[in-house]
Short mmCIF file of C-alpha atoms in Angstrom, two decimals:
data_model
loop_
_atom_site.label_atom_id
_atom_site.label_comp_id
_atom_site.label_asym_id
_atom_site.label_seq_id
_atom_site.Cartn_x
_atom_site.Cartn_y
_atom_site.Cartn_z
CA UNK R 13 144.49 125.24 83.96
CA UNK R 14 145.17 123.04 81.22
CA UNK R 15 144.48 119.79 83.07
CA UNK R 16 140.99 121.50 83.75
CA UNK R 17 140.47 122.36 80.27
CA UNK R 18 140.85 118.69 79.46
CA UNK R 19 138.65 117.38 82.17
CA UNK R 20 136.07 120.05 80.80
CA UNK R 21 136.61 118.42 77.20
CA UNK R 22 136.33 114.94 78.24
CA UNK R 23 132.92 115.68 80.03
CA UNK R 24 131.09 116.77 77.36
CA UNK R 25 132.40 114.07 75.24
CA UNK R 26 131.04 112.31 77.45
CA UNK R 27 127.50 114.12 77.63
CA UNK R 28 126.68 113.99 73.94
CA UNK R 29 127.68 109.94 73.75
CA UNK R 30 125.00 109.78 76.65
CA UNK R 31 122.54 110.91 74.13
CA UNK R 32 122.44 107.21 72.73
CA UNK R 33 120.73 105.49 76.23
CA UNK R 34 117.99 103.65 74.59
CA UNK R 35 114.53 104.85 74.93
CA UNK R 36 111.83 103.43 76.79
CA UNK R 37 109.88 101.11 75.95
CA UNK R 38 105.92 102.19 76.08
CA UNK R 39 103.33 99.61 77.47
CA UNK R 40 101.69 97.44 73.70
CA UNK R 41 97.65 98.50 73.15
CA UNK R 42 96.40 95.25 73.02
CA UNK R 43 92.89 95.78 74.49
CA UNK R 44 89.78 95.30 72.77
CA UNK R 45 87.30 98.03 72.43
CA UNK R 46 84.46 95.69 73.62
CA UNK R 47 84.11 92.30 75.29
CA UNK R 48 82.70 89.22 73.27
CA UNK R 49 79.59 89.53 72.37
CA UNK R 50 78.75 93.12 73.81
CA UNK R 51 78.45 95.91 72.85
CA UNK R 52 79.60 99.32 73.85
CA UNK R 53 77.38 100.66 76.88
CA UNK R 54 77.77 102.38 79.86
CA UNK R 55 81.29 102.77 80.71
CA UNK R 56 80.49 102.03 84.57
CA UNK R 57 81.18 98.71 85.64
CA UNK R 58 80.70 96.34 88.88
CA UNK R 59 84.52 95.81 89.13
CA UNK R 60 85.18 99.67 90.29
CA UNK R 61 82.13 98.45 93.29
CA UNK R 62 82.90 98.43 96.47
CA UNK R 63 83.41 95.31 98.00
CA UNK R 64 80.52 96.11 100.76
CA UNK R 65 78.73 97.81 97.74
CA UNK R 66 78.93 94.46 95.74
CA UNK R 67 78.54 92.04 98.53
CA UNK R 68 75.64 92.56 101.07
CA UNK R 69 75.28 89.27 102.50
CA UNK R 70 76.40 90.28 106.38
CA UNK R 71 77.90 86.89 107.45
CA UNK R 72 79.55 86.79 104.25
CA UNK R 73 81.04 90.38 105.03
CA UNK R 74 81.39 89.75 108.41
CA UNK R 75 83.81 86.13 106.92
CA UNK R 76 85.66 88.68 104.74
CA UNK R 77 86.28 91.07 107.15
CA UNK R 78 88.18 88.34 109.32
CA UNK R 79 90.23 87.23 106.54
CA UNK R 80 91.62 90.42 105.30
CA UNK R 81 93.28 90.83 108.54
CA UNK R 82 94.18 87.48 109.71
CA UNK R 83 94.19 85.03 106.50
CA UNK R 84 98.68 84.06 106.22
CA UNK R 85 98.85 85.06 102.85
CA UNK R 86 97.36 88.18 103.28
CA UNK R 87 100.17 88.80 106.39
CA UNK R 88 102.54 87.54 103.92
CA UNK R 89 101.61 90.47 101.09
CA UNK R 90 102.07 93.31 103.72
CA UNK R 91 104.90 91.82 105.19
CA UNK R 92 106.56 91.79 101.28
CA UNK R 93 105.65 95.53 101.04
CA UNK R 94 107.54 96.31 104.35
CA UNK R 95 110.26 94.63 103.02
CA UNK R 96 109.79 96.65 99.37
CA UNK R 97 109.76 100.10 101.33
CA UNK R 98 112.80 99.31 103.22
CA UNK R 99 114.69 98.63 100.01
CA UNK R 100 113.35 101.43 98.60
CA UNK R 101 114.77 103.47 101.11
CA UNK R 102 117.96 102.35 100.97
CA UNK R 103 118.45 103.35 97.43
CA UNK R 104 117.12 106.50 97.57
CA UNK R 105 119.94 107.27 99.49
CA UNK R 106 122.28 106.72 96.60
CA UNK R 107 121.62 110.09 95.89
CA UNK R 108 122.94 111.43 99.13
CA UNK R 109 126.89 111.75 99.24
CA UNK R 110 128.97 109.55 101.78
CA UNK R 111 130.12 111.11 104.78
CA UNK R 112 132.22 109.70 107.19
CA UNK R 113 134.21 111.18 110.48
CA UNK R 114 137.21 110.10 111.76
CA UNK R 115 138.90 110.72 115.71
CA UNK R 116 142.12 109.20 115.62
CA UNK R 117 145.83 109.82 117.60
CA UNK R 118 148.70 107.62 117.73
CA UNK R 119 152.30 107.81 119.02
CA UNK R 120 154.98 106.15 116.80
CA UNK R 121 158.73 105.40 118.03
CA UNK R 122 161.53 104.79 115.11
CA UNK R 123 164.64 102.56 115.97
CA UNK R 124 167.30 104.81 116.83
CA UNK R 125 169.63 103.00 114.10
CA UNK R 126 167.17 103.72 112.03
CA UNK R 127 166.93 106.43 109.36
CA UNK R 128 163.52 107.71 110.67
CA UNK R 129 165.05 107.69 114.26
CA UNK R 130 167.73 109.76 113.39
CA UNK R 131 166.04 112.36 111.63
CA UNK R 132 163.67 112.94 114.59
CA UNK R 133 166.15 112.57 116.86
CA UNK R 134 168.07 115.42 115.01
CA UNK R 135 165.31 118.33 113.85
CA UNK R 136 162.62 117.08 116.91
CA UNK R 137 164.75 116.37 119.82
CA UNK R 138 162.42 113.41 120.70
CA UNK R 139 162.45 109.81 120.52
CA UNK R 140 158.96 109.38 119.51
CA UNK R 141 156.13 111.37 117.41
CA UNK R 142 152.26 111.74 118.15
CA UNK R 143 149.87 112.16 115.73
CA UNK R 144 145.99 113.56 116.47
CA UNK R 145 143.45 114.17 113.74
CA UNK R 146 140.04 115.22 113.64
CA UNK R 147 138.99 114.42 110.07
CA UNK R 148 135.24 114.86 107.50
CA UNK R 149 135.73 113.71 104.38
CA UNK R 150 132.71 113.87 101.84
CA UNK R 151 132.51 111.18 98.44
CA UNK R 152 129.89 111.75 95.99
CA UNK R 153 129.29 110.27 92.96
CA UNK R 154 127.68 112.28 90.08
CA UNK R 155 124.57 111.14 88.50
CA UNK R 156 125.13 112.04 84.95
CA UNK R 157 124.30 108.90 83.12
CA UNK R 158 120.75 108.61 85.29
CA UNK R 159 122.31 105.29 86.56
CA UNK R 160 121.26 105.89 90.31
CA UNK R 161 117.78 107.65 88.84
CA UNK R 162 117.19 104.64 87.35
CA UNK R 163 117.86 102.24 90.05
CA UNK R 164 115.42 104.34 92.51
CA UNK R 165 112.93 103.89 89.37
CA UNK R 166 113.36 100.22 89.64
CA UNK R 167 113.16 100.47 93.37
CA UNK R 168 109.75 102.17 93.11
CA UNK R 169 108.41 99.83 90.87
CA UNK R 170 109.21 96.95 92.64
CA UNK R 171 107.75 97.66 95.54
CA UNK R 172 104.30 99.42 93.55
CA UNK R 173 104.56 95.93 92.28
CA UNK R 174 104.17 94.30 96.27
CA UNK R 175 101.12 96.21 96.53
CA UNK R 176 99.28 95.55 93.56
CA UNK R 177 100.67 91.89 94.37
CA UNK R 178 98.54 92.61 97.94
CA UNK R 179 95.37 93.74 96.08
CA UNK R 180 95.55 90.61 93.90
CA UNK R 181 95.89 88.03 96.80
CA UNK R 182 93.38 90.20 97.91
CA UNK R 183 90.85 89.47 95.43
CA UNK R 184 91.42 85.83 94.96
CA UNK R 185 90.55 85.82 98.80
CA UNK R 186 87.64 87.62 98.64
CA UNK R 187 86.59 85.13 95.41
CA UNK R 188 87.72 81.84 97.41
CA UNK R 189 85.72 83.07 100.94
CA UNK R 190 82.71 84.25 98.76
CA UNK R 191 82.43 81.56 96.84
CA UNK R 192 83.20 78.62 99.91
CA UNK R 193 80.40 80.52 101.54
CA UNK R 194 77.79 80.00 98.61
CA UNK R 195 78.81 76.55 98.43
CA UNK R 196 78.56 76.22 102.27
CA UNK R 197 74.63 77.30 101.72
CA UNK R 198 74.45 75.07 98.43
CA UNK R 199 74.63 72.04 101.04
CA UNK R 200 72.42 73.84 103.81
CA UNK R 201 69.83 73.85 101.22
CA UNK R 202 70.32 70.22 99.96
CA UNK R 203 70.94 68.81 103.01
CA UNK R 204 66.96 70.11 103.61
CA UNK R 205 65.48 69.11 100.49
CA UNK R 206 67.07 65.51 101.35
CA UNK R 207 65.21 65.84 104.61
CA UNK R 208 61.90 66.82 103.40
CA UNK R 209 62.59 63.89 100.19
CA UNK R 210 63.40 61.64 103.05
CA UNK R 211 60.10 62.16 105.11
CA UNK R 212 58.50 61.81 101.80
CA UNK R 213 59.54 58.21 100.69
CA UNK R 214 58.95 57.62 104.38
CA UNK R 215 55.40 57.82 103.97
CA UNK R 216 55.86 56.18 100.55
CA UNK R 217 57.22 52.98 102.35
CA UNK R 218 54.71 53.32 104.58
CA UNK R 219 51.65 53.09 102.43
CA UNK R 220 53.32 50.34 100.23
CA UNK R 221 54.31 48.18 103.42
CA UNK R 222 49.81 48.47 104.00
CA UNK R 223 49.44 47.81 100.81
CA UNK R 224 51.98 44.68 101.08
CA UNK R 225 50.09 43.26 104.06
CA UNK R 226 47.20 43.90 102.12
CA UNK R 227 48.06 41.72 99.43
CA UNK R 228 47.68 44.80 96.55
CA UNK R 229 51.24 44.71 96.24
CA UNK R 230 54.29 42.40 95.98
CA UNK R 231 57.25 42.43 97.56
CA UNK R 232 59.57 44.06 94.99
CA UNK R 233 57.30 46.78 95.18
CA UNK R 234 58.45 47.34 99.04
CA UNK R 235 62.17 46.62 98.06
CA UNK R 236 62.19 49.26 95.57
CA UNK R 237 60.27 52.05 98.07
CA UNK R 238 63.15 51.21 100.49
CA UNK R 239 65.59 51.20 97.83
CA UNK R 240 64.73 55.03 97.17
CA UNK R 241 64.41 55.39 100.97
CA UNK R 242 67.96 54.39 101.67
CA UNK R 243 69.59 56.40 98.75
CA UNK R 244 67.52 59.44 100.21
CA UNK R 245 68.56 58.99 104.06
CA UNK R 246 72.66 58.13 102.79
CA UNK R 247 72.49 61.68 101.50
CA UNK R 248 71.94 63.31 104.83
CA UNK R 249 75.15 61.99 106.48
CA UNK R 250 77.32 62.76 103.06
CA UNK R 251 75.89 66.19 103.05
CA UNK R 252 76.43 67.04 106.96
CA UNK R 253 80.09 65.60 106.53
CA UNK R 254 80.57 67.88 103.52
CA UNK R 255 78.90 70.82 105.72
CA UNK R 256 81.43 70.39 107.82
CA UNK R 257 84.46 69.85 105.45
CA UNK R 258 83.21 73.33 103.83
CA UNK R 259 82.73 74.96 107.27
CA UNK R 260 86.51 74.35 108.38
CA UNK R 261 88.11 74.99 104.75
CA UNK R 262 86.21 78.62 105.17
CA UNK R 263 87.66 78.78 108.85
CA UNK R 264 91.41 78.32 107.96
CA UNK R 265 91.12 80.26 105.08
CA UNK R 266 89.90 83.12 107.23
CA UNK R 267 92.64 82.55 109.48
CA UNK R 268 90.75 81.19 112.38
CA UNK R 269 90.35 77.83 114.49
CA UNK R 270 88.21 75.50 112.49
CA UNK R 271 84.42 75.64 114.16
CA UNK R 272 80.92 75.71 113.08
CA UNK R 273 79.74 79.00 111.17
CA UNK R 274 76.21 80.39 112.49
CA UNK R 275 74.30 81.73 109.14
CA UNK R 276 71.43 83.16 108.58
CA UNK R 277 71.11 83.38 104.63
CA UNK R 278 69.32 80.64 102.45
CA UNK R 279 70.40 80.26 99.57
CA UNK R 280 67.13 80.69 97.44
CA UNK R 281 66.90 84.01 99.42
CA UNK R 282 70.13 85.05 97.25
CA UNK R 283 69.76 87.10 94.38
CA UNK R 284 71.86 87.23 90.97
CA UNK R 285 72.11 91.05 90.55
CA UNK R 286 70.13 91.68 87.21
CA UNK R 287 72.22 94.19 85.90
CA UNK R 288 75.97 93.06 85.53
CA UNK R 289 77.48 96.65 83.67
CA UNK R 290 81.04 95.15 82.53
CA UNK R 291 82.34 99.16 80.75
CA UNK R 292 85.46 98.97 78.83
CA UNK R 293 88.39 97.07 78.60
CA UNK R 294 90.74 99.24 78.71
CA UNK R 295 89.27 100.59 82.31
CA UNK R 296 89.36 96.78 83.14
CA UNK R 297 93.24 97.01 82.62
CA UNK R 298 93.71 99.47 84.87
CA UNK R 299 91.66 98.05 87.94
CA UNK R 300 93.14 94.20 87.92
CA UNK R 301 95.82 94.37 89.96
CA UNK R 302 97.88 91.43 87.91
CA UNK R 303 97.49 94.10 85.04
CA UNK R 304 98.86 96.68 87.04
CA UNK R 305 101.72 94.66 88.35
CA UNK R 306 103.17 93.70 84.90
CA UNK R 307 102.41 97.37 84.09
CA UNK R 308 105.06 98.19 86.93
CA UNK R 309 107.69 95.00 85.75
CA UNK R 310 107.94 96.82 82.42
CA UNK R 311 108.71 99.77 84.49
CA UNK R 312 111.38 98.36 86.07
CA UNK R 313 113.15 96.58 83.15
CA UNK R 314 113.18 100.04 81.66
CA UNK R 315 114.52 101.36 84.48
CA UNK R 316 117.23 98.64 84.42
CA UNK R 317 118.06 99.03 81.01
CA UNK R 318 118.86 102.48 82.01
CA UNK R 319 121.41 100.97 84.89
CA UNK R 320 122.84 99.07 82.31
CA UNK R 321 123.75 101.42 79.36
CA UNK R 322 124.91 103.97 82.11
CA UNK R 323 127.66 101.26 83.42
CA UNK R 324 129.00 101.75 79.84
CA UNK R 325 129.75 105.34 80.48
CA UNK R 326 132.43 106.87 82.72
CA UNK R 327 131.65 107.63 86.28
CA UNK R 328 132.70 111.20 88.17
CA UNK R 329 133.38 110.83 91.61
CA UNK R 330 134.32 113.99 93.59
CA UNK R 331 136.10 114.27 96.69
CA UNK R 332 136.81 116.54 99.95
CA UNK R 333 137.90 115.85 103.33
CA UNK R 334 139.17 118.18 105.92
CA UNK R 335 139.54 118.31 109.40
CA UNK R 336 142.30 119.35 112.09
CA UNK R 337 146.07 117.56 112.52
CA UNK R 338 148.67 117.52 115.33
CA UNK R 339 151.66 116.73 116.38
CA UNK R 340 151.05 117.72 119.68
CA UNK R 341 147.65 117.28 121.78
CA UNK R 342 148.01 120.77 122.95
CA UNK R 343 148.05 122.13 119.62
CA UNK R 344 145.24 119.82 118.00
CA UNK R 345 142.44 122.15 118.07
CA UNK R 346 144.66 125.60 117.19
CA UNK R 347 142.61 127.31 114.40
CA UNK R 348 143.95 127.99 111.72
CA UNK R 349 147.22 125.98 112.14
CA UNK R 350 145.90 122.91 113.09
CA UNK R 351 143.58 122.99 110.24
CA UNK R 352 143.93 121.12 106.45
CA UNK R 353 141.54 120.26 103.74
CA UNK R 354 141.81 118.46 100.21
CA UNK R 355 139.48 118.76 97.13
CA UNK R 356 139.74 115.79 94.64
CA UNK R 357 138.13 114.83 91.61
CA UNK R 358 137.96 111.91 89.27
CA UNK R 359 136.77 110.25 86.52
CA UNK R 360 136.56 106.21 85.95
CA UNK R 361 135.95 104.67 82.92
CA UNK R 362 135.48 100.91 82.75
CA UNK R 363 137.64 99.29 79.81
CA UNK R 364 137.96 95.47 80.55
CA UNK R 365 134.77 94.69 81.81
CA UNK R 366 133.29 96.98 78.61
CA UNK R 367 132.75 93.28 76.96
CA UNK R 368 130.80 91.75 80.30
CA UNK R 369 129.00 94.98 80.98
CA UNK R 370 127.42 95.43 77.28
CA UNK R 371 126.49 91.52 77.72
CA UNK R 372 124.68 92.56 81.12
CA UNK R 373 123.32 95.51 78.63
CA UNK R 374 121.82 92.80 76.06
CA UNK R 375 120.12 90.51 78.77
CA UNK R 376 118.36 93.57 80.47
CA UNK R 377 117.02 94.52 76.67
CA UNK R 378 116.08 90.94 76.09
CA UNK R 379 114.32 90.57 79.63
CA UNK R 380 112.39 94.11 78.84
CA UNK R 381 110.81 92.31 75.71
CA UNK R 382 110.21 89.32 77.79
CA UNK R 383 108.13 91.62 79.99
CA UNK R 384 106.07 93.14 76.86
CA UNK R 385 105.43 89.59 75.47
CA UNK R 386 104.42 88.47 78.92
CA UNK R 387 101.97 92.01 79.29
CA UNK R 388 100.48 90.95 76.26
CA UNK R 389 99.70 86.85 77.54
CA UNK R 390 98.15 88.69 81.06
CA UNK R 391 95.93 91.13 78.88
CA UNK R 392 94.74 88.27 76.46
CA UNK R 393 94.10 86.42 79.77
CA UNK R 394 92.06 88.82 81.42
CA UNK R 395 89.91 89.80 78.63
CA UNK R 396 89.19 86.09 77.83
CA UNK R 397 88.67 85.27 82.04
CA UNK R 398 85.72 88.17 81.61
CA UNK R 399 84.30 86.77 78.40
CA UNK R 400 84.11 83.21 80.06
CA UNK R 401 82.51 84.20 83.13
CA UNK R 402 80.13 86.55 81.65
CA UNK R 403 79.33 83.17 79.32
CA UNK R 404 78.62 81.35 82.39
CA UNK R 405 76.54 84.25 84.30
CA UNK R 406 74.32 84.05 81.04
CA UNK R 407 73.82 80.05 80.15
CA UNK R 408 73.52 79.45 83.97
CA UNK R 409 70.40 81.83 84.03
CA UNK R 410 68.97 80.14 81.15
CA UNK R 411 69.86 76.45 82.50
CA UNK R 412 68.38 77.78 86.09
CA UNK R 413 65.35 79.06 84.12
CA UNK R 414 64.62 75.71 82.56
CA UNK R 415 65.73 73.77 85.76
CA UNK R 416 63.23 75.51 87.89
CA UNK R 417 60.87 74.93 85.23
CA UNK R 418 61.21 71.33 85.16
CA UNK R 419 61.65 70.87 89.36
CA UNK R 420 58.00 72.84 89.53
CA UNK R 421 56.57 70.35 86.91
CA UNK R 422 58.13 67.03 89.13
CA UNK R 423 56.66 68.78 92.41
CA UNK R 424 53.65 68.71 90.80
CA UNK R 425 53.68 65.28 88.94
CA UNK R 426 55.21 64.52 92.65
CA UNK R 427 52.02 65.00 94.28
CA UNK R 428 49.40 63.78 91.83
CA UNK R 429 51.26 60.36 91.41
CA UNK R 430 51.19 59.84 95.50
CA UNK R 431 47.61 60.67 95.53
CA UNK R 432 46.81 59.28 92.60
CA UNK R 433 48.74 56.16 94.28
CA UNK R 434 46.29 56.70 97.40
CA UNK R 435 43.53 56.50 95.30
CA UNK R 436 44.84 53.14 93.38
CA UNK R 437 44.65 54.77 90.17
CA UNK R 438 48.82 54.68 89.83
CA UNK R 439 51.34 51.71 90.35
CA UNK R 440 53.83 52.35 93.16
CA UNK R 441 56.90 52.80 90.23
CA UNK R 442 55.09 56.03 88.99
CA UNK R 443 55.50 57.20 92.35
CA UNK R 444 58.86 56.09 93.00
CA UNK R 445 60.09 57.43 89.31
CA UNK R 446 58.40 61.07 90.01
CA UNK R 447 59.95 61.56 93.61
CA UNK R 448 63.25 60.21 92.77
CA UNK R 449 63.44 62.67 89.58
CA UNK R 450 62.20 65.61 92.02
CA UNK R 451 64.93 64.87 94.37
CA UNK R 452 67.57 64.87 91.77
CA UNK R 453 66.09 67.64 89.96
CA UNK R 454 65.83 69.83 93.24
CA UNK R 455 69.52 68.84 94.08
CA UNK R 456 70.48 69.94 90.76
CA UNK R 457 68.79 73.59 90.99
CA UNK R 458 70.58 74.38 94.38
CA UNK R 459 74.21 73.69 92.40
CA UNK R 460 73.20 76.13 89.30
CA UNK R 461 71.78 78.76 91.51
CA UNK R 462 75.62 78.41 93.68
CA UNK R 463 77.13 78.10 90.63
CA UNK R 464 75.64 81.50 89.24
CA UNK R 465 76.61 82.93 92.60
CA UNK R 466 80.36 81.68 92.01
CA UNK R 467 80.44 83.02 88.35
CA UNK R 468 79.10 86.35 89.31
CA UNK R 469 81.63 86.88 92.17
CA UNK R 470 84.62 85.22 89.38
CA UNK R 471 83.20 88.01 87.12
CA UNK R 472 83.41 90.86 89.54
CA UNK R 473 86.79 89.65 90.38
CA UNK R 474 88.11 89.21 86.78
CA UNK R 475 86.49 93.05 85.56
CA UNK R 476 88.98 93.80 88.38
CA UNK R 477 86.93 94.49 91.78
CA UNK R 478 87.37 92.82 95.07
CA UNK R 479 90.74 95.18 96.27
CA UNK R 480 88.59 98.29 96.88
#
């Protein structure tokens, strides 16, 4: 009684020290109340979209579907969550006890010069003893620190953290494919407008070379109409080349066999969505996946704090076994003879390894603040990766605006300088200058209007879409 009187003193000793665990540390508010140069509006925003809400374009769809099930580093993310759950399993069963069974019999024989053999010899009348046992025993280690709470904590964030790491391989896929595809339609459309420029200073060449024979014009007139004739035509096979380049970077990345891709879409058919609602910050934080994921790592260094300061403390381990014993096989399953039990309790407390474990203790404090400071770089990051690609979605409209603008007044001066030409009211380098400006010009609006495409699709993904 007085043995359990000091077990009962020790324990809550031992309670009231485990009031000094540290506390948790709580995630920093480092978000904005507004993006750069916004201000507050609606509080909906294209990132909580659907992706087949946000993205319409079926053969782009169709190119996304395909590589959400078959692109490797998708298969990789799922496979890293398999792996996640079964660890997570496993310790969750640190809260179960340890049971184990054990069948046994043997048969022992003593010298007979020995003092064993006499003995036997003289209270058993045998030469030899058997032993059979039937034995469950039961070990189970108390949770009072919170030490195996804390390691299923970790457990659980951890593999939280192999999903959200899913969702964000998930939407840099979805920006990669989206935005290969725009550029894949970017050269469609300037592989055409070097066509139609082509067939253009065809016909140039063609009236200068009458106008040559003629005698209206010299020869460096000709020279410079097939000058802008060849620069035209070596676009074509640089542009189908790159067509293809673009078509078999989209196939692997979708996980297939490179091969053409049939399409449909043009891309001045595409249109910029007008209204681009961005809501607040702080709901941006919790849609990016990245976010979320160093959201979960300061989980788990709390949670491993926790393991740590708990190694500090004692550790109760209780004990029972019972079972049935023998000396004889006939006798082995007589109840109540046969049958024993034992109850056992103790308590551990570590004393020479106090020094390494309160070291182990400092590095899982100093790793939880390296997990804050890093929450804080990823929050900075993501609010300044929406300010930048809102800043492009706006100057590209206003460049595309003025580019259009300037491609209609070439098309134009285009046409009045060949007739004019016709008409021998213009030289022939009026008409070369005007349809060589048009071509670059033209060129020039198909990469703003893909590279508003690409920003708007880099915006959705940064405000935190693309996963749902």
């Amino acid at each position: 009684m007085k043995l359990f009187n000091i077990v009962i003193v020790s324990l809550l000793v031992f309670v009231w020290s485990g009031c000094t665990v540290s506390k948790n540390t709580s995630l920093p508010d480092v978000a904005p109340e507004t993006f750069r140069n916004t201000s507050p509006s609606d509080s909906s925003s294209i990132g909580s979209f659907p992706l087949k809400r946000f993205i319409n374009d079926p053969t782009l769809q169709a190119l996304l579907d395909t590589a959400l099930v078959k692109n490797f580093d998708m298969q990789v993310a799922l496979k890293n969550i398999e792996a996640a759950d079964v660890l997570f399993k496993q310790v969750k069963q640190g809260y179960l006890p340890e049971v184990r069974v054990q069948v046994g019999a043997s048969s022992s024989r003593p010298s007979d010069n020995s003092l064993s053999g006499l003995n036997l010899n003289q209270f058993l009348g045998t030469a030899h003893i058997d032993d059979y046992i039937v034995n469950a025993g039961v070990v189970w280690a108390a949770d009072i620190w919170g030490k195996i709470r804390n390691l299923k904590a970790a457990a659980l964030a951890t593999f939280l953290q192999t999903e959200e790491a899913r969702k964000a391989v998930q939407t840099r896929l979805v920006s990669n494919v989206s935005q290969g595809y725009y550029n894949l339609l970017m050269l469609d459309a300037q592989l055409e407008i070097a066509q139609k420029n082509l067939a253009l200073t065809d016909s140039t060449v063609e009236i200068i070379n009458l106008q040559f024979n003629a005698g209206q014009v010299t020869s460096v007139a000709v020279q410079q109409a097939e000058a802008l004739q060849l620069t035209t035509a070596q676009l074509i096979p640089k542009l189908e080349l790159q067509i293809i380049l673009q078509e078999n970077a989209l196939r692997v990345l979708i996980g297939t066999l490179p091969k053409a891709i049939d399409r449909e879409s043009r891309l001045d058919k595409l249109v910029i969505p007008p209204d681009l609602n961005l809501g607040f910050p702080s709901a941006m934080l919790s849609r990016r996946p990245d976010i979320k994921q160093a959201e979960l790592a300061l989980t788990s260094a709390n949670a491993k704090v926790g393991v740590a300061q708990a190694s500090l403390y004692p550790s109760l381990v209780i004990t029972a076994s019972g079972g049935l014993n023998a000396f004889k096989a006939s006798n082995w399953f007589s109840v109540p003879t046969s049958l024993f039990g034992l109850v056992s309790g103790g308590i551990t407390q570590p004393i020479f390894q106090r020094g390494q474990l309160k070291s182990e203790l400092e590095l899982a404090k100093i790793d939880r603040e390296k997990t804050v400071i890093q929450f804080r770089q990823l929050v900075l990051y993501a609010v300044g990766e929406v300010s930048d690609e809102l800043t492009k979605v706006d100057k590209l409209k206003a460049q595309y605006s003025l580019t259009e603008k300037r491609a209609q007044s070439l098309q134009k001066a285009s046409q009045q300088a060949t007739l004019l030409f016709e008409r021998g009211m213009a030289n022939y380098l009026e008409v070369i200058t005007a349809q060589g400006n048009l071509l670059q010009s033209e060129l020039e609006l198909a990469t703003i209007k893909t590279q508003q495409l690409n920003a708007v699709i880099g915006l959705y993904r940064a405000l935190g879409g693309g996963w749902n």
